[in-house]
Tab-separated table of C-alpha atoms in Angstrom:
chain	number	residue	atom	x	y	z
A	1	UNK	CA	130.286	97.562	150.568
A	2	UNK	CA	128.909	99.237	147.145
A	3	UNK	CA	131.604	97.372	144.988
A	4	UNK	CA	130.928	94.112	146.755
A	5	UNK	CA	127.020	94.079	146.302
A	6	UNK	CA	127.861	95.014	142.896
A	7	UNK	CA	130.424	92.561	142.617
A	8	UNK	CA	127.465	89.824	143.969
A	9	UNK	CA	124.764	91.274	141.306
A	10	UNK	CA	127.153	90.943	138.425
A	11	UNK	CA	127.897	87.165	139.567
A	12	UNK	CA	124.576	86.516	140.225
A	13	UNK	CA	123.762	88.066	136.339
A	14	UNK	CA	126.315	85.665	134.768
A	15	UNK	CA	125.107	82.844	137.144
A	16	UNK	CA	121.851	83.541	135.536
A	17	UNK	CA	123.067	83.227	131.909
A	18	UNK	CA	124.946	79.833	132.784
A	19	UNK	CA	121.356	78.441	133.680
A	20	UNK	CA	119.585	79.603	130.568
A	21	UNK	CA	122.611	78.038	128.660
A	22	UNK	CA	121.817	74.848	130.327
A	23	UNK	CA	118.464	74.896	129.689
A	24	UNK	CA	118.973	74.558	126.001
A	25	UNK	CA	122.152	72.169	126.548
A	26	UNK	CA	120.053	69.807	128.530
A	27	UNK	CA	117.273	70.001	125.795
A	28	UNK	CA	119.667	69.470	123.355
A	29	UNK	CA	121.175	66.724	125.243
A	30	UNK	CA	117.650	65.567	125.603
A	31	UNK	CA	116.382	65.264	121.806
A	32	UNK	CA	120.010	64.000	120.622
A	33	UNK	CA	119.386	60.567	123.351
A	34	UNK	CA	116.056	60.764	122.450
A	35	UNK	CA	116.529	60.032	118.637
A	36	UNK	CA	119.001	57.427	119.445
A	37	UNK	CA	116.431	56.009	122.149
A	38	UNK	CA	114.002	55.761	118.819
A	39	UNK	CA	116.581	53.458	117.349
A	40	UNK	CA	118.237	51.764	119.597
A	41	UNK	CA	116.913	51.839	123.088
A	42	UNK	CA	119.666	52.473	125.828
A	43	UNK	CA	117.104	51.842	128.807
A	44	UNK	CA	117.721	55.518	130.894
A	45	UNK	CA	114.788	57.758	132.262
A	46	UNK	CA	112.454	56.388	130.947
A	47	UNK	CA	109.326	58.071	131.991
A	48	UNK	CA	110.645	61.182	131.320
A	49	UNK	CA	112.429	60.098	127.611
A	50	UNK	CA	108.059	59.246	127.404
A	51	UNK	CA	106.969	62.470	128.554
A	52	UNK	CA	109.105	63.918	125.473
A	53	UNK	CA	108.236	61.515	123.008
A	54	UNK	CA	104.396	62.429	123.608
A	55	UNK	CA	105.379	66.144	123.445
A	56	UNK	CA	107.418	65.552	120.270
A	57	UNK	CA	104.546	63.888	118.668
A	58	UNK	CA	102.050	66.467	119.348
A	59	UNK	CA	104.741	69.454	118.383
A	60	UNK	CA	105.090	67.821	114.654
A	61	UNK	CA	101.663	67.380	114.366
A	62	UNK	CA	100.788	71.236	115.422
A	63	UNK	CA	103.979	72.385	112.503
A	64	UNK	CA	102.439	70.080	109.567
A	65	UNK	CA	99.270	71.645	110.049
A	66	UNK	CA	100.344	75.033	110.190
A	67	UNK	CA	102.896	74.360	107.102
A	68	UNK	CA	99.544	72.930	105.627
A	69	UNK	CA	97.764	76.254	106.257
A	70	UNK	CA	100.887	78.403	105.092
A	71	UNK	CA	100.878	76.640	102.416
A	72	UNK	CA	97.212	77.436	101.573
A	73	UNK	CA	97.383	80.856	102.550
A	74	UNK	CA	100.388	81.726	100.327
A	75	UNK	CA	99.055	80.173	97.377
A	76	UNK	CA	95.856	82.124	97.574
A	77	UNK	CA	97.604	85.906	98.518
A	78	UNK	CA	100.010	84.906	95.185
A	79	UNK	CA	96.731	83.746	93.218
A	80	UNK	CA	95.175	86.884	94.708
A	81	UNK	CA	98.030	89.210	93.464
A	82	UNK	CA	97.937	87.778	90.071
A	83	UNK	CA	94.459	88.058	89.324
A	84	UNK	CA	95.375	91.930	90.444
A	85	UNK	CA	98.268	91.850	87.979
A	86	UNK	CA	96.268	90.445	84.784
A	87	UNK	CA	93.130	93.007	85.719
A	88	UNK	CA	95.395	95.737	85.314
A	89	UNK	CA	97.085	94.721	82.399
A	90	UNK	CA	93.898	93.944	80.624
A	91	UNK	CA	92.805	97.161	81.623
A	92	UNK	CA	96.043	98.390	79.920
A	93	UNK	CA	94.991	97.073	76.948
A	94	UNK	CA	92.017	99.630	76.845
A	95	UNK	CA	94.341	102.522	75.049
A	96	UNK	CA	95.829	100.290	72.388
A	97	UNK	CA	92.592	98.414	71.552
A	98	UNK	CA	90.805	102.072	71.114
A	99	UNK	CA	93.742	102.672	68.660
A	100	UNK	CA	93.707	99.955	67.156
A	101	UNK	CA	89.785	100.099	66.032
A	102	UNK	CA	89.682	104.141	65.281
A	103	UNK	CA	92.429	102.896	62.437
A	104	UNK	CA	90.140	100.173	61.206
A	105	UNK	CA	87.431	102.145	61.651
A	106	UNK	CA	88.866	105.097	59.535
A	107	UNK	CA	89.599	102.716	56.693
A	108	UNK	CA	85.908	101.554	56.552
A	109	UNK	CA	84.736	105.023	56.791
A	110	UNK	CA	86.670	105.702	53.731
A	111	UNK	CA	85.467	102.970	52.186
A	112	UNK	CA	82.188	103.373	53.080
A	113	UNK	CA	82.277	107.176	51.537
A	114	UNK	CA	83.739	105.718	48.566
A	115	UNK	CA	80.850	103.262	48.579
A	116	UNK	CA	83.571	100.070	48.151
A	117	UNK	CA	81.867	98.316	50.897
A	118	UNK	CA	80.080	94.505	50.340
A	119	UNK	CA	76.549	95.009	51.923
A	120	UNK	CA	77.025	92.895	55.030
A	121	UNK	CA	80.015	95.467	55.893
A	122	UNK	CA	77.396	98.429	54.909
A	123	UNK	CA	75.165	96.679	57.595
A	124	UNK	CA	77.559	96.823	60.084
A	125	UNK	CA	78.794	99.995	59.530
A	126	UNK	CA	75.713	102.155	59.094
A	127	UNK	CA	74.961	102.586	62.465
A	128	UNK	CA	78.281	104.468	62.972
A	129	UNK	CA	78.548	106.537	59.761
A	130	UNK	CA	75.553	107.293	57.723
A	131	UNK	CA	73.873	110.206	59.526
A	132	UNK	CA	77.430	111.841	59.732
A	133	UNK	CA	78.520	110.815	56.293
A	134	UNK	CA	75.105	112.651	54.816
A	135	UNK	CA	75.688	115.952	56.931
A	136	UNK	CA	79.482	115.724	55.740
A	137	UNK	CA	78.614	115.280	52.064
A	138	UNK	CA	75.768	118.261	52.467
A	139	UNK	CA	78.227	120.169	53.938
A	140	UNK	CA	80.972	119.512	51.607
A	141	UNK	CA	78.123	119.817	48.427
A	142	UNK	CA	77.396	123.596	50.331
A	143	UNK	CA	81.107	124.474	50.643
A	144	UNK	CA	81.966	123.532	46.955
A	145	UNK	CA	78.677	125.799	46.338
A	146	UNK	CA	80.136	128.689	47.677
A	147	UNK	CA	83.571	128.489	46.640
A	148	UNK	CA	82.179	129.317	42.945
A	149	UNK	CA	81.352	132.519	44.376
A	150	UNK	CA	84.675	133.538	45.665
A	151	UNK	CA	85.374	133.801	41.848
A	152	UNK	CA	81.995	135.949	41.247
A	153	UNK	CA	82.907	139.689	39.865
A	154	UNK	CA	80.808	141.119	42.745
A	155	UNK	CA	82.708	142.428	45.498
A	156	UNK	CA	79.656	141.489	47.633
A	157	UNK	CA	78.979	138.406	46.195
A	158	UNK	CA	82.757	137.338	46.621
A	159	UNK	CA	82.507	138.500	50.256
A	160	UNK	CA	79.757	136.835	51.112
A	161	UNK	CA	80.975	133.556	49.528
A	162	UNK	CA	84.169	133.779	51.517
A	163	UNK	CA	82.139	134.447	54.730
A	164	UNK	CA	80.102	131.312	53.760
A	165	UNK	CA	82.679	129.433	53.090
A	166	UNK	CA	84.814	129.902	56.283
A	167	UNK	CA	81.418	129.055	58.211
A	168	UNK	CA	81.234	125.910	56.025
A	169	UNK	CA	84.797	124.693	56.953
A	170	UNK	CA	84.677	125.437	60.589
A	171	UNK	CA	81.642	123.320	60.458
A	172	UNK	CA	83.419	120.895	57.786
A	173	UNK	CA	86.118	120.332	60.754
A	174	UNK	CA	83.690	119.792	63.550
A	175	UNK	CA	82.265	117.346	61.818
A	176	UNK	CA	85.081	115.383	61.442
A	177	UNK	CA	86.398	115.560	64.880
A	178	UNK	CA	82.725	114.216	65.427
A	179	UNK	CA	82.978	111.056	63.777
A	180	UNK	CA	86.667	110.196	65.166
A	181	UNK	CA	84.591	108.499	68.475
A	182	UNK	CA	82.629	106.345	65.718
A	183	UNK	CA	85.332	105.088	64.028
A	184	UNK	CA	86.164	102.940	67.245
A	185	UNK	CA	83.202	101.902	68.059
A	186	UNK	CA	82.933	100.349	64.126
A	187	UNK	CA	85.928	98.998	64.148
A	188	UNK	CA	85.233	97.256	67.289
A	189	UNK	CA	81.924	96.208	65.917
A	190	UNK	CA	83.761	94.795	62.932
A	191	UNK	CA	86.227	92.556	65.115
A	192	UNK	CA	83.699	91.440	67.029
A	193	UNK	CA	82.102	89.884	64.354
A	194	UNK	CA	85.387	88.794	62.346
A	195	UNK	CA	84.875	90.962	59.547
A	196	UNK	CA	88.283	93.006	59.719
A	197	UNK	CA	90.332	91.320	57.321
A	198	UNK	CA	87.171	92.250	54.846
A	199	UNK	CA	87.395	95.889	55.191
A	200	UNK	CA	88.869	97.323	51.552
A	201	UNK	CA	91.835	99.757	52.036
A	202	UNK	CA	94.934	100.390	51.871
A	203	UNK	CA	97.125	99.736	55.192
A	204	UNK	CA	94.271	97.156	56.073
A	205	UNK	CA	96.597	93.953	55.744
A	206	UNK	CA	99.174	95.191	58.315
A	207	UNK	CA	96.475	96.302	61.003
A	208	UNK	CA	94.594	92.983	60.763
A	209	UNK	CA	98.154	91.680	61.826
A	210	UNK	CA	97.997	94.327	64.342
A	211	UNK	CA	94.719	93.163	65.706
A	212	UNK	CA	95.197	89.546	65.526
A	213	UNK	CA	98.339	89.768	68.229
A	214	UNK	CA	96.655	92.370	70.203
A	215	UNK	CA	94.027	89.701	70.333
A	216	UNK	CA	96.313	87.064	71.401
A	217	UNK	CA	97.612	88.789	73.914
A	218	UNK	CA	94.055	90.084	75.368
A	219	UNK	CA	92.912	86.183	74.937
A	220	UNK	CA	95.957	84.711	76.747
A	221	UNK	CA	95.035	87.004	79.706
A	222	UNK	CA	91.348	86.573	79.741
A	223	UNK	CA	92.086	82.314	80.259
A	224	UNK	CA	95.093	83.172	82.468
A	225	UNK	CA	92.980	85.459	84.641
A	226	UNK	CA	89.817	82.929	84.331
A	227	UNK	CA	92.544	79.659	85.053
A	228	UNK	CA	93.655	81.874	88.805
A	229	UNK	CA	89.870	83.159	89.314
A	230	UNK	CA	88.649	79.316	89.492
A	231	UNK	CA	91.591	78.015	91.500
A	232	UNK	CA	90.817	80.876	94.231
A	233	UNK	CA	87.268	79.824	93.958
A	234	UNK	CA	87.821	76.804	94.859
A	235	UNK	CA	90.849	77.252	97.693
A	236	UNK	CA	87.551	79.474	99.225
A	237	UNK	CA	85.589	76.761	99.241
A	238	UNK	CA	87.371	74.590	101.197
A	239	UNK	CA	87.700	77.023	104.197
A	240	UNK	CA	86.155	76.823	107.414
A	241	UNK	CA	87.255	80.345	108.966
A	242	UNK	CA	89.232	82.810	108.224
A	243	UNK	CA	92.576	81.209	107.035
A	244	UNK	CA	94.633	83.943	107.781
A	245	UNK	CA	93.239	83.835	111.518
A	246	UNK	CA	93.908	80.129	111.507
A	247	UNK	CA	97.397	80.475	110.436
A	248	UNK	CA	97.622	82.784	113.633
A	249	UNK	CA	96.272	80.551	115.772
A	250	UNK	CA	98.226	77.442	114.475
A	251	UNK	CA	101.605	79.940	114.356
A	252	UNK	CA	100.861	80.308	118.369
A	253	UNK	CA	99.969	76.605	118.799
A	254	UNK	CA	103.236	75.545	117.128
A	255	UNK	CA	104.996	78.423	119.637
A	256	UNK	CA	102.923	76.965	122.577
A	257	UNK	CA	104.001	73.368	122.067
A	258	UNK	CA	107.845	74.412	121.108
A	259	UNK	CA	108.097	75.893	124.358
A	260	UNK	CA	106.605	72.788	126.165
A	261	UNK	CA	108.855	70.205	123.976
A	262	UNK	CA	111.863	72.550	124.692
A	263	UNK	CA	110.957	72.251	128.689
A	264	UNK	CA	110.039	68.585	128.973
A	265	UNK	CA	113.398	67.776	126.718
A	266	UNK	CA	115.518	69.769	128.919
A	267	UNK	CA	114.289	67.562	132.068
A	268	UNK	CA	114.907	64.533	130.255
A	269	UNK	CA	118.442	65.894	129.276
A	270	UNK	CA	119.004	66.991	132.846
A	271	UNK	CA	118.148	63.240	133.980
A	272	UNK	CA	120.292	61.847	131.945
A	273	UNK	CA	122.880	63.831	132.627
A	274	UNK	CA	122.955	63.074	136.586
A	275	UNK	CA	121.753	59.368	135.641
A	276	UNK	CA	124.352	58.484	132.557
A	277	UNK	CA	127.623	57.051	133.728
A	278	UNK	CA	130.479	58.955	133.633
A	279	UNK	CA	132.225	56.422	131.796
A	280	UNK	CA	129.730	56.052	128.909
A	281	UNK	CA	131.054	56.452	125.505
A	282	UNK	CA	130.416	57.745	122.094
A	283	UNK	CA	129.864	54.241	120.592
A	284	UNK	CA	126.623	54.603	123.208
A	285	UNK	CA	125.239	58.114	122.729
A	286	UNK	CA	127.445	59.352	119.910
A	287	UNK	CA	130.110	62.498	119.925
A	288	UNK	CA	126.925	65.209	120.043
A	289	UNK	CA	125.495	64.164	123.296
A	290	UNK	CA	129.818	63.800	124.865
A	291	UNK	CA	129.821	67.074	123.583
A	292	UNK	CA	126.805	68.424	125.154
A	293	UNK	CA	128.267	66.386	128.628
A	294	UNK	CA	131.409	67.944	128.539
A	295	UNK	CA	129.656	71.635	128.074
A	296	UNK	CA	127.098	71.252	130.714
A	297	UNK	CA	129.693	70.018	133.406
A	298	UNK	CA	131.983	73.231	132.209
A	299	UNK	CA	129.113	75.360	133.010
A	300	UNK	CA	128.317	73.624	136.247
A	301	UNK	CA	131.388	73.772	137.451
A	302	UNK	CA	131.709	77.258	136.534
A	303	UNK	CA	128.324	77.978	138.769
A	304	UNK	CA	129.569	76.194	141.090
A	305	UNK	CA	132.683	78.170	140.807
A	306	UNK	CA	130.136	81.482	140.768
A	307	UNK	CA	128.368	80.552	144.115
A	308	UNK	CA	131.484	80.045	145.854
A	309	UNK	CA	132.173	83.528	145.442
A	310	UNK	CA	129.618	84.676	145.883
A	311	UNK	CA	129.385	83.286	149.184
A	312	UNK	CA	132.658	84.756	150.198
A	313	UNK	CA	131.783	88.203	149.015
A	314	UNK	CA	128.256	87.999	150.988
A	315	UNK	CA	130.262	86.887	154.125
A	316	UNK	CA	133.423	89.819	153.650
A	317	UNK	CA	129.811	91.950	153.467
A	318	UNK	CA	129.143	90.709	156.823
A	319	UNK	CA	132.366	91.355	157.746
A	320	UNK	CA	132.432	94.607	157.100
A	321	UNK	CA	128.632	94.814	158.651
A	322	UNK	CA	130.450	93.441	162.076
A	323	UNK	CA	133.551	96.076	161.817
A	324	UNK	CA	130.882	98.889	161.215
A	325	UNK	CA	128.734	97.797	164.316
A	326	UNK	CA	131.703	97.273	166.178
A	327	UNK	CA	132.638	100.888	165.415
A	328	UNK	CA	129.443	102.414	166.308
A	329	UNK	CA	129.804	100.450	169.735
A	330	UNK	CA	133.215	101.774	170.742
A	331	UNK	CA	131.896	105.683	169.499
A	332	UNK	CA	129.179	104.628	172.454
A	333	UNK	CA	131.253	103.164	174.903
A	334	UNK	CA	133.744	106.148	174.565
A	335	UNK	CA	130.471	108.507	175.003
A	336	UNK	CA	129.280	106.821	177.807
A	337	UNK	CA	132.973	107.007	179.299
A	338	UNK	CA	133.013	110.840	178.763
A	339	UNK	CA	129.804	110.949	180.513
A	340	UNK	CA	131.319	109.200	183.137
A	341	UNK	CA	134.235	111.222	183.686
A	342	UNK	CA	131.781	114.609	183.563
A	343	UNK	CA	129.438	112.746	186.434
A	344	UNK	CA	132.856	111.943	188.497
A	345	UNK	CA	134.093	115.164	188.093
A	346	UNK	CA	130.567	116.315	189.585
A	347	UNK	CA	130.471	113.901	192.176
A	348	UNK	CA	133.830	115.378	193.729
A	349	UNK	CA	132.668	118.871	192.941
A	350	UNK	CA	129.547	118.103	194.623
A	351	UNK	CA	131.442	116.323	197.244
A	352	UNK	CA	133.748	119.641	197.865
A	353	UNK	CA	131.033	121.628	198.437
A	354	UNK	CA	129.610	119.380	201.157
A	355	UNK	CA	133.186	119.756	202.933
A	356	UNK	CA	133.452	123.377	202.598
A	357	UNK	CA	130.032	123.423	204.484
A	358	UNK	CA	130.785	121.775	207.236
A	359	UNK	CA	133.998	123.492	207.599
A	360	UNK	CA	132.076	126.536	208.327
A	361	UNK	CA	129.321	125.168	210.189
A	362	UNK	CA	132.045	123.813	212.663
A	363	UNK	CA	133.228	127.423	212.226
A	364	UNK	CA	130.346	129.067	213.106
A	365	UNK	CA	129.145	126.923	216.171
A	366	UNK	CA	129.897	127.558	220.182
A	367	UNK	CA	131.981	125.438	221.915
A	368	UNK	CA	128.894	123.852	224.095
A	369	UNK	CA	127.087	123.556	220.925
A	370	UNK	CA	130.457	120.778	219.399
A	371	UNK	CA	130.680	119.041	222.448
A	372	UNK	CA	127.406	118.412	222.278
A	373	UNK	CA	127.311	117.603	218.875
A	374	UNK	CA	130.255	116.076	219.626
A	375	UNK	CA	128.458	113.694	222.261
């Protein structure tokens, strides 16, 4: 019986899958009459080729909007990620730019030193370099000072000229390391006013190049980054909610009314299907929807095919149900014959006994006493 109940579920499985294959075979049945009913009109189930058509409408209607908002959404994460990308590469250009001006800025410190500077550069530059280029040129004046007395005859006075000296150049180098932070912040002073190209020096030509593609470059992003900063301005204006919610909820409403097309096309297809003659051709419906016939009636036939057996295994189930009861029954009716051979058997026991008692009651009575009884 355990093979044949599984033998049942396992039909009963592959019935299962024959019906969800004609669920989509009737709904593709369904839309394939349904675009020819557009065109040409062949006049079968109506109401229900109706019931689609509404469905159909409102299906489309749901997926344009929701392409609309994917659409929208997409263009604003990909605006989104490249005002992300330019940020970071303008912020990239932080390192070279710094480079850039400490050069120009060392050339117009050595100009300015040299005093080769027009006075509207010496205005500019200033700011940056004449506190430090005083302290440098005391410090240089004090150095050159006390190397004269490295040469001195004295032993102390040469010792305490060298000591002097070495003091002087430590500070001579700290000074200098000092003035390296200034030389960008000239130099970007100087750009910002166009004043570069001005700057006397050698090596100045080649890094006003320099600077004029670095500035290019940082000018190309600035408008590119300014162009995608406007256009996701804008895209945020025209929202209403969250778009990225609404894209959600239209990505469920498309799902929603899929599922409800898919249904309502599959009863149309099933209609036509048990409405359609069986004669009909493809010059009517066209070789898809013959297809789709010929398939569904293969599968039908094939459930049909499915129940049978399954009918005859239920009923060889029963079968085998009956032969069990039966079984039990004769166990019972052998039982209850056992029993009544052991009551027989006591009966005539029983019924020995009552012989062999009167046998000696006869035996043990006077004469008088059995006529009597006898009487």
């Amino acid at each position: 019986m355990g093979n044949l109940q599984a033998d049942i579920l396992g039909k009963q499985k592959e019935i299962e899958g024959h019906r969800n294959d004609l669920f989509v075979l009737y709904a593709d049945l369904g839309k394939t009459i349904a675009t020819i009913e557009q065109v040409t009109p062949l006049g079968y189930c109506h109401d229900e080729f109706l019931a689609f058509q509404k469905l159909e409408v409102r299906s489309l209607e749901a997926e344009k909007a929701y392409e609309r908002l994917h659409q929208f959404v997409s263009q604003l994460e990909d605006r989104s990620r490249k005002i992300k990308q330019i940020e970071n590469d303008i912020k990239s250009l932080n390192i070279p730019a710094e480079k850039l001006f400490s050069r120009l800025g060392a050339i117009a410190y050595e100009a300015y030193g040299a005093e080769t500077l027009a006075d509207y550069l010496l205005e500019i530059c200033s700011p940056f370099f004449e506190g430090h280029s005083q302290r440098t040129k005391g410090l240089e004046k004090a150095f050159f000072e006390a190397g004269k007395g490295i040469t001195d005859t004295s032993p102390f006075v040469r010792s305490k000229a060298k000591l002097k000296a070495k003091v002087l150049s430590s500070l001579l180098e700290s000074q200098r390391k000092k003035v390296l932070p200034q030389f960008a912040k000239a130099g970007a002073a100087l750009v910002e006013v166009g004043c570069e190209a001005d700057i006397p020096g050698l090596g100045t030509k080649s890094l006003v190049q320099e600077i004029a593609v670095f500035q290019k470059r940082q000018q190309d992003l600035m408008e590119e980054l300014s162009i995608h900063r406007n256009a996701v301005a804008k895209m945020k204006d025209q929202e209403v909610d969250s778009p990225h919610r609404q894209l959600e909820q239209s990505k469920n409403q498309c799902i929603a009314y899929g599922k409800e097309r898919d249904k309502v096309a599959s009863v149309f297809g099933r209609a036509l299907y048990e409405t359609l003659p069986s004669d009909i051709s493809s010059w009517t419906v066209g070789q898809k929807a013959i297809s789709l016939i010929d398939q569904i009636s293969l599968h039908l036939r094939r459930i049909a095919q499915l129940e049978k057996d399954i009918l005859q295994l239920q009923n060889m189930m029963k079968v085998e149900e009956l032969q069990a009861q039966i079984e039990l029954d004769n166990q019972k009716v052998a039982h209850l014959n056992a029993q009544i051979d052991a009551a027989n058997r006591q009966i005539s026991q029983v019924q020995q006994n009552i012989e062999a008692k009167r046998q000696k009651i006869t035996s043990m009575m006077p004469q008088k006493a059995l006529d009597y009884h006898g009487e």
